[in-house]
Coordinates of C-alpha atoms in Angstrom, one line a residue:
M1 CA -1.3 -52.6 5.8
D2 CA 2.1 -51.5 4.5
D3 CA 3.1 -54.6 2.5
R4 CA 6.5 -53.1 1.6
H5 CA 7.4 -52.4 5.2
F6 CA 6.8 -55.9 6.3
M7 CA 8.4 -57.4 3.2
N8 CA 11.6 -55.4 4.0
I9 CA 11.6 -57.1 7.4
A10 CA 11.4 -60.5 5.7
L11 CA 14.2 -59.6 3.3
D12 CA 16.5 -58.6 6.2
L13 CA 15.7 -61.9 7.9
A14 CA 16.4 -63.8 4.6
A15 CA 19.9 -62.2 4.4
K16 CA 20.8 -63.9 7.7
G17 CA 21.1 -67.1 5.8
E18 CA 23.8 -65.8 3.5
G19 CA 26.4 -68.4 2.8
L20 CA 24.5 -71.2 4.7
T21 CA 21.5 -72.2 2.6
S22 CA 23.0 -73.3 -0.8
P23 CA 21.8 -75.0 -3.0
N24 CA 18.5 -73.6 -1.5
P25 CA 17.7 -69.9 -1.7
M26 CA 17.8 -67.4 1.2
V27 CA 14.2 -66.9 2.4
G28 CA 12.7 -64.8 5.2
A29 CA 9.2 -64.7 6.5
V30 CA 7.1 -62.7 9.0
V31 CA 3.6 -63.3 10.3
V32 CA 1.6 -60.1 10.8
K33 CA -1.7 -59.7 12.7
D34 CA -3.5 -56.5 13.4
G35 CA -0.5 -54.6 12.1
Q36 CA 1.9 -56.3 14.5
V37 CA 4.6 -58.8 13.7
V38 CA 3.8 -61.9 15.7
G39 CA 6.2 -64.4 14.1
R40 CA 9.6 -64.2 12.4
G41 CA 11.7 -66.9 10.6
Y42 CA 14.3 -67.5 8.0
H43 CA 15.8 -70.5 6.3
K44 CA 19.0 -71.2 8.3
V45 CA 20.6 -74.2 6.7
A46 CA 19.7 -76.4 3.7
G47 CA 17.8 -79.5 4.9
E48 CA 16.3 -77.7 7.9
S49 CA 12.8 -76.1 8.1
H50 CA 11.9 -73.3 5.8
A51 CA 11.4 -69.7 6.7
E52 CA 7.6 -69.9 6.6
V53 CA 7.5 -72.8 9.0
N54 CA 9.8 -71.1 11.5
A55 CA 7.8 -67.9 11.4
L56 CA 4.5 -69.8 11.8
E57 CA 5.8 -71.8 14.8
E58 CA 6.8 -68.6 16.5
A59 CA 3.3 -67.1 15.8
G60 CA 1.5 -70.2 17.1
D61 CA -2.3 -69.6 17.4
L62 CA -1.9 -66.0 16.4
A63 CA -1.3 -67.2 12.8
K64 CA -5.0 -67.8 12.4
G65 CA -6.4 -65.0 10.2
A66 CA -3.0 -63.4 9.9
T67 CA -1.0 -62.3 6.9
L68 CA 2.3 -64.2 6.0
Y69 CA 5.0 -62.2 4.2
V70 CA 7.6 -64.3 2.6
T71 CA 10.4 -63.4 0.2
L72 CA 9.8 -66.4 -2.1
E73 CA 6.6 -68.2 -3.1
P74 CA 5.9 -71.0 -0.6
C75 CA 6.8 -74.5 -1.8
N76 CA 4.0 -77.0 -2.6
H77 CA 6.2 -80.0 -3.0
T78 CA 8.0 -82.4 -0.7
G79 CA 11.8 -82.1 -0.9
R80 CA 14.1 -82.4 2.1
T81 CA 11.2 -80.9 4.1
P82 CA 7.4 -81.1 3.8
P83 CA 5.5 -78.5 1.7
C84 CA 5.1 -75.1 3.4
T85 CA 1.6 -74.6 1.8
R86 CA 0.1 -77.4 4.0
R87 CA 1.3 -75.8 7.2
I88 CA -0.1 -72.4 6.0
L89 CA -3.5 -74.0 5.6
E90 CA -3.4 -75.9 8.8
L91 CA -2.8 -72.8 10.9
G92 CA -5.5 -70.8 9.1
V93 CA -3.4 -68.0 7.5
R94 CA -5.8 -65.6 5.7
R95 CA -3.4 -64.0 3.2
V96 CA 0.1 -64.7 1.8
V97 CA 2.3 -62.0 0.3
A98 CA 5.4 -63.2 -1.7
A99 CA 8.1 -61.0 -3.0
M100 CA 8.7 -63.2 -6.0
K101 CA 7.4 -66.4 -7.7
D102 CA 9.7 -69.5 -7.5
P103 CA 11.9 -69.3 -10.6
N104 CA 12.2 -73.1 -10.7
K105 CA 10.3 -74.1 -13.8
K106 CA 9.3 -77.4 -12.2
V107 CA 7.4 -75.6 -9.4
T108 CA 6.6 -72.1 -10.5
G109 CA 3.1 -71.1 -9.5
G110 CA 2.4 -74.4 -7.7
G111 CA 2.4 -72.9 -4.2
A112 CA 0.4 -69.8 -5.3
E113 CA -2.2 -71.9 -7.2
F114 CA -2.7 -74.4 -4.3
L115 CA -3.2 -71.6 -1.8
E116 CA -5.7 -69.7 -3.9
Q117 CA -7.6 -72.9 -4.6
N118 CA -8.0 -73.4 -0.9
G119 CA -9.2 -69.9 -0.1
V120 CA -6.0 -68.1 0.8
Q121 CA -5.5 -64.7 -0.7
F122 CA -2.2 -64.6 -2.6
T123 CA -0.2 -61.5 -3.7
A124 CA 3.2 -61.5 -5.5
G125 CA 5.7 -58.9 -6.6
V126 CA 6.2 -56.8 -3.5
C127 CA 9.8 -55.7 -3.3
E128 CA 10.5 -58.2 -6.2
G129 CA 13.7 -56.5 -7.4
Q130 CA 15.3 -56.7 -4.0
A131 CA 14.3 -60.3 -3.6
K132 CA 15.7 -61.3 -7.0
K133 CA 19.0 -59.6 -6.3
L134 CA 19.3 -61.3 -3.0
N135 CA 18.9 -64.7 -4.7
E136 CA 20.5 -63.9 -8.0
A137 CA 22.8 -67.0 -7.7
F138 CA 19.9 -69.3 -6.9
I139 CA 17.9 -67.9 -9.8
K140 CA 20.7 -68.4 -12.3
Y141 CA 21.3 -71.9 -11.0
V142 CA 17.7 -73.3 -11.1
C143 CA 17.1 -71.7 -14.5
S144 CA 20.3 -72.9 -16.2
G145 CA 21.9 -75.6 -14.1
R146 CA 25.1 -73.5 -14.1
P147 CA 26.6 -71.4 -11.3
F148 CA 26.3 -67.7 -11.0
V149 CA 29.8 -66.4 -11.8
M150 CA 31.5 -63.4 -10.2
A151 CA 34.9 -62.1 -11.3
K152 CA 36.9 -60.1 -8.8
C153 CA 40.2 -58.3 -9.2
A154 CA 42.2 -55.7 -7.2
A155 CA 44.2 -53.3 -9.4
T156 CA 46.2 -50.1 -9.4
L157 CA 44.8 -47.1 -11.1
D158 CA 46.9 -47.9 -14.1
G159 CA 45.3 -51.4 -14.3
R160 CA 47.9 -53.7 -12.8
I161 CA 47.2 -56.5 -10.4
A162 CA 50.9 -57.2 -9.6
T163 CA 54.4 -55.7 -10.3
R164 CA 56.8 -57.1 -12.9
T165 CA 58.2 -59.4 -10.2
G166 CA 54.7 -60.8 -9.5
D167 CA 54.5 -58.9 -6.1
S168 CA 50.8 -58.3 -5.3
R169 CA 50.8 -57.9 -1.5
W170 CA 48.9 -55.9 -1.0
V171 CA 47.2 -53.9 -3.8
T172 CA 44.2 -52.9 -1.7
G173 CA 43.8 -52.2 2.0
E174 CA 42.5 -54.2 4.8
T175 CA 38.9 -53.0 4.5
A176 CA 38.7 -54.1 0.9
R177 CA 40.3 -57.4 1.7
R178 CA 37.8 -58.0 4.5
F179 CA 34.9 -57.5 2.0
V180 CA 36.5 -60.2 -0.3
H181 CA 36.4 -62.6 2.7
Q182 CA 32.7 -61.8 3.0
L183 CA 32.3 -62.6 -0.6
R184 CA 34.0 -66.0 0.0
H185 CA 31.6 -66.7 2.8
R186 CA 28.6 -66.0 0.5
V187 CA 29.7 -68.2 -2.4
D188 CA 29.9 -72.0 -2.9
A189 CA 33.3 -71.9 -4.6
V190 CA 36.3 -69.7 -5.4
M191 CA 38.6 -70.2 -8.4
V192 CA 42.1 -69.2 -9.3
G193 CA 44.7 -70.4 -11.8
I194 CA 47.9 -72.4 -11.1
N195 CA 50.1 -69.3 -11.5
T196 CA 48.3 -67.7 -8.5
I197 CA 49.1 -70.8 -6.5
R198 CA 52.7 -70.7 -7.5
N199 CA 53.2 -67.0 -6.9
D200 CA 51.1 -66.3 -3.8
D201 CA 50.5 -69.8 -2.2
P202 CA 47.0 -68.6 -0.9
S203 CA 44.8 -70.5 1.5
L204 CA 41.6 -69.5 -0.3
T205 CA 39.7 -69.9 3.0
T206 CA 37.3 -67.4 4.7
R207 CA 38.7 -65.4 7.5
L208 CA 36.4 -63.0 9.2
P209 CA 37.5 -61.6 12.6
G210 CA 35.1 -62.6 15.3
L211 CA 32.8 -64.5 12.9
Q212 CA 32.6 -68.2 11.9
G213 CA 32.6 -67.9 8.1
S214 CA 32.0 -70.7 5.6
D215 CA 34.9 -71.8 3.5
P216 CA 34.2 -72.0 -0.3
V217 CA 35.2 -75.0 -2.3
R218 CA 38.7 -74.2 -3.7
I219 CA 39.0 -74.7 -7.4
I220 CA 42.4 -74.5 -9.1
L221 CA 42.7 -74.4 -12.9
D222 CA 45.8 -76.6 -13.4
T223 CA 45.7 -78.0 -17.0
H224 CA 48.7 -80.2 -16.6
L225 CA 48.5 -81.0 -12.9
S226 CA 51.7 -79.2 -12.1
I227 CA 50.7 -78.1 -8.6
S228 CA 53.3 -78.6 -5.9
P229 CA 52.2 -81.2 -3.3
D230 CA 53.3 -78.6 -0.6
A231 CA 50.8 -76.0 -1.8
R232 CA 48.8 -74.5 1.0
V233 CA 45.4 -75.3 -0.7
L234 CA 46.3 -79.0 -0.5
R235 CA 47.0 -78.8 3.2
Q236 CA 43.9 -77.0 4.5
V237 CA 41.8 -78.3 7.4
S238 CA 38.4 -77.5 6.0
A239 CA 35.0 -79.0 5.6
V240 CA 35.1 -78.5 1.8
P241 CA 37.4 -79.9 -0.8
T242 CA 40.0 -78.6 -3.1
I243 CA 39.3 -79.4 -6.7
L244 CA 42.0 -79.4 -9.4
V245 CA 40.7 -78.9 -12.9
A246 CA 42.9 -80.5 -15.5
G247 CA 42.8 -81.6 -19.1
S248 CA 42.1 -85.3 -19.8
E249 CA 45.8 -86.0 -20.8
A250 CA 46.8 -85.1 -17.2
V251 CA 45.4 -88.3 -15.7
G252 CA 47.6 -91.1 -14.4
N253 CA 50.1 -91.1 -11.7
K254 CA 49.9 -87.4 -11.0
K255 CA 46.1 -87.6 -10.5
R256 CA 46.3 -90.7 -8.2
A257 CA 49.0 -89.0 -6.1
L258 CA 47.0 -85.8 -5.7
E259 CA 43.8 -87.7 -4.9
K260 CA 45.7 -89.6 -2.2
S261 CA 46.6 -86.2 -0.6
G262 CA 42.9 -85.4 -0.4
A263 CA 42.3 -83.3 -3.5
Q264 CA 39.7 -84.0 -6.1
V265 CA 40.7 -84.0 -9.8
L266 CA 38.1 -82.9 -12.3
E267 CA 38.8 -83.6 -16.0
V268 CA 37.5 -81.0 -18.4
S269 CA 37.9 -80.7 -22.2
L270 CA 40.4 -78.2 -23.6
K271 CA 40.0 -75.5 -26.3
N272 CA 43.3 -74.1 -27.6
D273 CA 45.1 -75.7 -24.7
L274 CA 42.9 -73.9 -22.2
I275 CA 40.2 -75.3 -19.9
D276 CA 36.8 -75.0 -21.6
M277 CA 35.1 -72.7 -19.2
K278 CA 31.6 -73.4 -20.5
A279 CA 32.1 -77.1 -20.1
L280 CA 33.5 -76.5 -16.6
M281 CA 30.5 -74.5 -15.5
V282 CA 28.2 -77.4 -16.5
Q283 CA 30.2 -79.8 -14.4
L284 CA 30.3 -77.5 -11.4
G285 CA 26.5 -77.1 -11.7
A286 CA 26.1 -80.8 -11.6
R287 CA 28.0 -80.8 -8.3
E288 CA 25.4 -78.3 -6.9
I289 CA 27.8 -75.4 -7.0
T290 CA 25.4 -72.5 -7.4
S291 CA 27.8 -69.6 -7.2
L292 CA 31.5 -69.1 -8.1
L293 CA 33.9 -66.3 -7.3
I294 CA 36.8 -66.1 -9.8
E295 CA 39.8 -64.3 -8.1
G296 CA 42.3 -64.5 -10.9
G297 CA 45.0 -64.2 -12.1
S298 CA 45.1 -62.4 -15.4
R299 CA 45.0 -65.4 -17.7
V300 CA 42.0 -67.0 -15.8
L301 CA 40.1 -63.7 -15.8
A302 CA 40.7 -63.2 -19.5
S303 CA 39.6 -66.8 -20.2
A304 CA 36.4 -66.4 -18.2
F305 CA 35.5 -63.3 -20.1
N306 CA 36.4 -64.8 -23.5
F307 CA 34.3 -67.9 -22.8
A308 CA 31.5 -65.5 -21.7
V309 CA 30.8 -67.2 -18.4
V310 CA 30.9 -64.2 -16.1
D311 CA 27.7 -62.7 -14.8
K312 CA 29.0 -60.0 -12.4
V313 CA 32.2 -58.1 -11.7
Y314 CA 33.8 -56.8 -8.5
F315 CA 36.7 -54.6 -9.6
F316 CA 38.7 -52.9 -6.9
Y317 CA 40.9 -50.0 -7.7
A318 CA 43.6 -48.8 -5.2
P319 CA 45.0 -45.2 -5.3
K320 CA 48.4 -46.5 -6.5
I321 CA 50.2 -46.2 -9.8
L322 CA 53.0 -48.6 -10.9
G323 CA 54.1 -46.2 -13.6
G324 CA 55.2 -48.6 -16.3
D325 CA 53.9 -51.2 -18.8
D326 CA 55.7 -54.2 -17.3
G327 CA 53.3 -55.1 -14.5
V328 CA 50.7 -57.8 -14.6
P329 CA 47.5 -56.6 -16.3
I330 CA 44.0 -57.4 -15.1
C331 CA 43.5 -59.6 -18.2
S332 CA 46.3 -61.0 -20.3
G333 CA 46.4 -62.3 -23.8
P334 CA 44.7 -61.0 -27.0
G335 CA 41.6 -58.9 -26.6
V336 CA 39.0 -57.5 -29.0
E337 CA 40.1 -55.4 -32.0
L338 CA 37.4 -52.7 -31.8
M339 CA 36.1 -50.7 -28.8
S340 CA 32.6 -51.6 -30.1
E341 CA 33.3 -55.2 -29.4
S342 CA 34.3 -54.7 -25.7
I343 CA 32.3 -56.4 -22.9
T344 CA 30.0 -53.9 -21.4
I345 CA 28.9 -53.7 -17.7
D346 CA 25.5 -52.5 -16.6
D347 CA 23.6 -51.7 -13.4
I348 CA 26.8 -50.1 -11.9
C349 CA 27.3 -49.5 -8.2
V350 CA 30.4 -47.7 -6.8
H351 CA 31.5 -48.3 -3.2
R352 CA 34.3 -47.0 -1.1
Y353 CA 36.3 -49.3 1.1
G354 CA 38.9 -47.2 3.0
D355 CA 41.0 -45.5 0.2
D356 CA 40.0 -48.2 -2.4
V357 CA 37.1 -47.9 -4.8
L358 CA 34.9 -50.9 -5.8
I359 CA 33.0 -51.0 -9.1
E360 CA 30.3 -53.6 -9.0
G361 CA 28.1 -54.4 -12.0
Y362 CA 26.6 -57.0 -14.3
V363 CA 27.9 -58.3 -17.7
T364 CA 25.3 -57.4 -20.4

């Protein structure tokens, strides 16, 4: 039996839950008997039945003596739903193949051990790399309690995200911008600084033509709560909130007025008059924000890199040159003194979106 073939089917199913399962992982499962898929399932929404249960229900009586392929080790604990291992035993599954063990230290190995103790063959590690990349945000979150952080920018070939007047519409083309909205659909939250709000007045919602995308929580770094009450992010009709991150000295009348308008104000300690990004990540993790997309601007990106909270980058480059040194750079403020001290990016992928080039990689 081709374990990788069937696991790839399960991985494709898992990806259907993108943007919908947080804080749970994306999980897909298939039931195979006599070389044929007899049941398919994936985790659709947090709080609803898990992928294994959905696949087993579709398989019905055919699950007896079959092999279950699942992208994550089946749970053996009661959370929002009953343990999947019990259902696997009840239906007489002979063998379980998991792409990866559950990274949650509280439950790692529990499902595998329980199944083996009850006579079910268990194999792990099939397509493990693909499974880990699919759930990289979940893995970071359950292992550290902090969100997986992605930094995104759109720049000209000479490294500018806006002209000297602040004009940035549009650096990249429509295809690249559509991909950014797909990223917003995937993540729990998106973050910008107050200057981006002043200059662009963005909505920070997900807009995917023909699709119902999920809006991310909108997080604005606004140390002194100087946001205009007319800002678009404060007037969104959305299922998720707008959170204003400020220093503790910004409390008082401003805070109360903004909270009356529907915004949430989160107080975070400052370092050198800047929001302490590490402290912020701890607070966001406590709110079950498992993934965060930082969209700028240049001071926010620089701060995120300097506080070492970024896990992954999405840097778009458009075939445009401003031709001067007075535009807005990708990162602003002092950088390192030596090239040997620069932040390095690993596991690079290069993609083309129309005429724009995306460099995707991980901070080492």
